XYZ file of C-alpha atoms in Angstrom:
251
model
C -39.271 -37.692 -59.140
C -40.074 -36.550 -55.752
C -41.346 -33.449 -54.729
C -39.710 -31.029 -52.047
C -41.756 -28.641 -50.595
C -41.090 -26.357 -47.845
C -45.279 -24.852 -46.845
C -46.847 -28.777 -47.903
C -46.186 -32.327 -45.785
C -47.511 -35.412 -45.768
C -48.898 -36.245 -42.235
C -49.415 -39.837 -41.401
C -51.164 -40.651 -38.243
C -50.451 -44.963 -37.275
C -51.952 -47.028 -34.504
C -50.797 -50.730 -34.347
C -50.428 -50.659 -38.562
C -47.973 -53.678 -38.333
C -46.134 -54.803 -41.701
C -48.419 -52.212 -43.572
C -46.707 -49.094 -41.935
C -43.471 -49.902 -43.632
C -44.550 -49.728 -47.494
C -47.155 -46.664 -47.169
C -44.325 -44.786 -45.469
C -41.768 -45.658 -48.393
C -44.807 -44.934 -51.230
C -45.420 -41.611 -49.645
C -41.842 -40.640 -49.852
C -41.063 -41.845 -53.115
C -43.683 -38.828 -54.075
C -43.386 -35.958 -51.395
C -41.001 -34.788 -48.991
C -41.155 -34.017 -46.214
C -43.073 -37.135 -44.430
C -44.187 -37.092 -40.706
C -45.487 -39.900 -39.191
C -47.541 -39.591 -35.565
C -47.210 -42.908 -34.342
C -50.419 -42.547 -32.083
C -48.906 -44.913 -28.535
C -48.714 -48.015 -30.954
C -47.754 -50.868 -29.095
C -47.029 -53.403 -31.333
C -43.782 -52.160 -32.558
C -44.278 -50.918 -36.115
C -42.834 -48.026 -35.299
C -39.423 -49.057 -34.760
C -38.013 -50.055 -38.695
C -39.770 -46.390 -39.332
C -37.650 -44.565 -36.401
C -34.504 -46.446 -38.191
C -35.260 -45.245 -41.709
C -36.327 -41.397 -40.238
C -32.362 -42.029 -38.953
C -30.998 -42.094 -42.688
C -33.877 -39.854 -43.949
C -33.803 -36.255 -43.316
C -37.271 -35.695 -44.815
C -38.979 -38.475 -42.767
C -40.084 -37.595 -38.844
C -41.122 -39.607 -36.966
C -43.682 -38.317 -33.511
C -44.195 -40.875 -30.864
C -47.487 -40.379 -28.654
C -46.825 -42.543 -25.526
C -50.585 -43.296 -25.311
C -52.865 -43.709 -27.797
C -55.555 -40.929 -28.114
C -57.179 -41.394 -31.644
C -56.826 -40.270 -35.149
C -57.956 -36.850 -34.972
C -55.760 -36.450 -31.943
C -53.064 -37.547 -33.634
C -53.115 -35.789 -36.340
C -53.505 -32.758 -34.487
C -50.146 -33.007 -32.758
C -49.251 -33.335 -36.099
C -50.441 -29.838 -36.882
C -49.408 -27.994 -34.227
C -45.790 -28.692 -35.127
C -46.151 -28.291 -38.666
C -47.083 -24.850 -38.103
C -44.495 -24.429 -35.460
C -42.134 -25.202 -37.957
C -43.884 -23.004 -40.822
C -45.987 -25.174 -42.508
C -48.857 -24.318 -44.155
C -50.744 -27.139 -45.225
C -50.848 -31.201 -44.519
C -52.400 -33.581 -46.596
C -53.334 -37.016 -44.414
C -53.669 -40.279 -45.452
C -53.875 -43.702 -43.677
C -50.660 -45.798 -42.583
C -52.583 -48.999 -43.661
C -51.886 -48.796 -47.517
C -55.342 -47.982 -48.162
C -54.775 -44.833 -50.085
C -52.829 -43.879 -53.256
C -49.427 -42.236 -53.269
C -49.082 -41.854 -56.817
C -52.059 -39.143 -56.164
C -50.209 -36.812 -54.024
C -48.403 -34.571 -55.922
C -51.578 -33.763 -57.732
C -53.556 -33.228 -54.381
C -51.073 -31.012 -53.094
C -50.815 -29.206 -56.757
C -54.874 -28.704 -56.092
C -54.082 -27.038 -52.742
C -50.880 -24.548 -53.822
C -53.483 -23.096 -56.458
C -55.892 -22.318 -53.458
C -54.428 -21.547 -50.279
C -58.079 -21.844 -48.192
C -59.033 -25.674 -50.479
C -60.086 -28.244 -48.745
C -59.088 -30.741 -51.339
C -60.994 -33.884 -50.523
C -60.691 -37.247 -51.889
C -63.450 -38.920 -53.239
C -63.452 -43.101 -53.365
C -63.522 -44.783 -56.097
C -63.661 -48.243 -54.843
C -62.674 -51.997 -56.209
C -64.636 -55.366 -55.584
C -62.976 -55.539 -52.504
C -64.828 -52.818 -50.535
C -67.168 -54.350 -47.900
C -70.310 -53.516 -49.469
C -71.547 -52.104 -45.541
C -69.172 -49.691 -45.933
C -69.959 -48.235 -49.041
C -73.846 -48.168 -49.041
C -73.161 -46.354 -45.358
C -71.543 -44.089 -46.545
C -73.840 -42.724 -48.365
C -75.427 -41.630 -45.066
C -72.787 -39.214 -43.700
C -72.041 -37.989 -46.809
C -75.925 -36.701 -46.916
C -75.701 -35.353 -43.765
C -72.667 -33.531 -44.390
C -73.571 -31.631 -47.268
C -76.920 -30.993 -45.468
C -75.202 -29.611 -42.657
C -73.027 -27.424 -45.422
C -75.989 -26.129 -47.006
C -74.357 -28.346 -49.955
C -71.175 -26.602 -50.271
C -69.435 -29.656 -51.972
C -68.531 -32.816 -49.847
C -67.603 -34.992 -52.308
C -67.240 -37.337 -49.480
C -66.817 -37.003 -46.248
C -64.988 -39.940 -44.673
C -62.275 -40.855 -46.936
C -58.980 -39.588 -44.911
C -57.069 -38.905 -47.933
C -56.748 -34.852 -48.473
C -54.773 -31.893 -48.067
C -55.814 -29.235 -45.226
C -54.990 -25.332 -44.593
C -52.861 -26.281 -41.564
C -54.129 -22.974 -39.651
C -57.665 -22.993 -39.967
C -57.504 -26.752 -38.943
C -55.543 -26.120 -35.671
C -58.306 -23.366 -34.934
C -60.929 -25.468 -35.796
C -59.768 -28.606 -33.223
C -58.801 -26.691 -30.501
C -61.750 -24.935 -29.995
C -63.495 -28.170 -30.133
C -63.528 -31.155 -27.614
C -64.288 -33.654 -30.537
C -63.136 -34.781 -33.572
C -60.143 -36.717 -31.818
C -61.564 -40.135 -32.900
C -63.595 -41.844 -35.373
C -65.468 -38.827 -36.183
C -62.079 -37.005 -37.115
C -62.630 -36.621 -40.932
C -66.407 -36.168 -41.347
C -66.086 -33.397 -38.968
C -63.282 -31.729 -40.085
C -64.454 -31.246 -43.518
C -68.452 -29.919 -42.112
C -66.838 -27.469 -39.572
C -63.340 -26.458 -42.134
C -66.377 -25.494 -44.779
C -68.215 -23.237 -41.562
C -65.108 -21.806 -41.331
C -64.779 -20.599 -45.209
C -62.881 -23.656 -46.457
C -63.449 -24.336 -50.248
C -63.667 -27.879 -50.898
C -62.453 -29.700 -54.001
C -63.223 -32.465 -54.924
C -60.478 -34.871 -57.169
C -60.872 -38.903 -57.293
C -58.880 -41.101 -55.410
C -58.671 -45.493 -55.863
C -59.227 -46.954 -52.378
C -57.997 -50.358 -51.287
C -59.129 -52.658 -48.880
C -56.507 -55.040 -47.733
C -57.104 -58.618 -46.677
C -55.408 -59.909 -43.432
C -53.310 -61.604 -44.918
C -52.651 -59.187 -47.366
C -51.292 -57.073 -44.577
C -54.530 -55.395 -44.155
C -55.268 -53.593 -40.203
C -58.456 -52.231 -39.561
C -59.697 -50.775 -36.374
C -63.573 -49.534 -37.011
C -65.727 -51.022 -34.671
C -69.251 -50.982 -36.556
C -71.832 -50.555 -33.382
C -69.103 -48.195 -31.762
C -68.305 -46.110 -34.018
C -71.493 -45.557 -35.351
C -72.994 -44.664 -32.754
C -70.435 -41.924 -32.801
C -71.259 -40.810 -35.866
C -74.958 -40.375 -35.112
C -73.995 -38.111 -32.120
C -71.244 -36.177 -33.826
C -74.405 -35.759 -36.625
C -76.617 -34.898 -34.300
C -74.083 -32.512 -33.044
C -73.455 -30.568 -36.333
C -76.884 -30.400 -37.669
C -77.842 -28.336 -34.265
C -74.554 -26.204 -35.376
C -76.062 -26.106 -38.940
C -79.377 -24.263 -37.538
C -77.217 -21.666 -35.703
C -75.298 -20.996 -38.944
C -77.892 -21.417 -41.559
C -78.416 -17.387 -41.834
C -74.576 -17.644 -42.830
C -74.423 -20.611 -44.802
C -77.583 -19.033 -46.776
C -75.717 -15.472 -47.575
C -72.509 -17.542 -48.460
C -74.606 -19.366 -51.332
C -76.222 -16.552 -52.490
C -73.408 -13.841 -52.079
């Protein structure tokens, strides 16, 4: 059966998804209502069968960005209407069919006990995760928890998980990053600065073939290389908070 809610939405940020859009859009909403989708200035057209089913849909909206600006910028548009409209929380996930919609209601159960959660997904991956990704991984998750004095990153660059649509908002706008790439790691180092709780509930991943309708845009020299700098970043943000971060874990 799904779930209506009028403080929790699914937020669904697409760039150039293709045939994947379609079915991750229909999954979502066969859990959870309402469904947004921030089409971030796609230009291959995968946006159009979703603008026609948002027409027979009252729960599904559809926001087109004429140019494309990145994930994290995407998603904050998303925000900053949710709360408009009196939102309180958004959980993400990816348009590519990567992540589970049978797991929503439960992430979004997590959050209504906890109003300040970070509820975070944490992989559990198949054979067909590039093996790259997953030993890498294992890298920014490290440095995230070292930069959180190891508050409880289960992991911090799977997309899937619900935020306190406030103390997001606050968090990006007073920042000039975290409109890219570095979107999720950052989020969930600088939402746990802010007093976030993060928790922590497993979550299959799936990596689709091309011709399984699979779309991926990482870039591995690019966007690591952001990474580094966005770590570099936050562990010169983690010396100016450590006097904090230390009286959080001891008080």
């Amino acid at each position: 059966m799904t779930m209506v809610s009028t403080t929790h939405l699914v937020l669904i940020p697409s760039y150039n998804t293709g045939a994947a859009l379609r079915p991750t859009v229909s999954a979502a909403r066969a859990q959870w209502a309402p469904v947004w989708v921030v089409v971030d200035g796609s230009d291959d057209g995968s946006e159009q069968e979703i603008l026609r089913m948002a027409q027979e849909d009252a729960q599904l909206r559809v926001i087109v960005l004429e140019r494309n600006q990145g994930k994290g910028a995407a998603v904050l548009a998303g925000v900053q209407e949710a709360i408009r409209l009196g939102y309180t929380h958004v959980l993400t996930m990816d348009s590519d069919g990567q992540h589970p919609a049978e797991k929503i209601p439960e992430f979004m159960a997590a959050s209504m006990l906890d109003a300040n959660a970070l509820v975070l997904g944490v992989p559990v991956f198949d054979a067909s995760a590039p093996a790259l990704r997953v030993r890498g991984r294992k890298v920014s998750n490290w440095w995230a928890n070292l930069e959180t004095l190891w508050q409880g990153i289960g992991d911090s660059l799977y997309g899937f998980r619900v935020y306190p649509a406030h103390l997001l908002r606050d968090v990006m706008v007073g920042s000039r990053w975290m409109r890219h790439f570095d979107f999720d790691p950052e989020a969930a180092v600088r939402l746990c600065w802010h007093g976030a709780r993060p928790v922590n509930i497993q979550a299959p991943v799936k990596y689709l073939r091309p011709d399984e309708g699979g779309v991926s845009h990482f870039n591995y020299l690019r966007d690591n290389v952001l990474l580094t700098g966005m770590h570099l970043r936050l562990f010169a943000g983690f010396i100016l908070r450590l006097p904090l971060l230390v009286w959080r874990k001891c008080f």
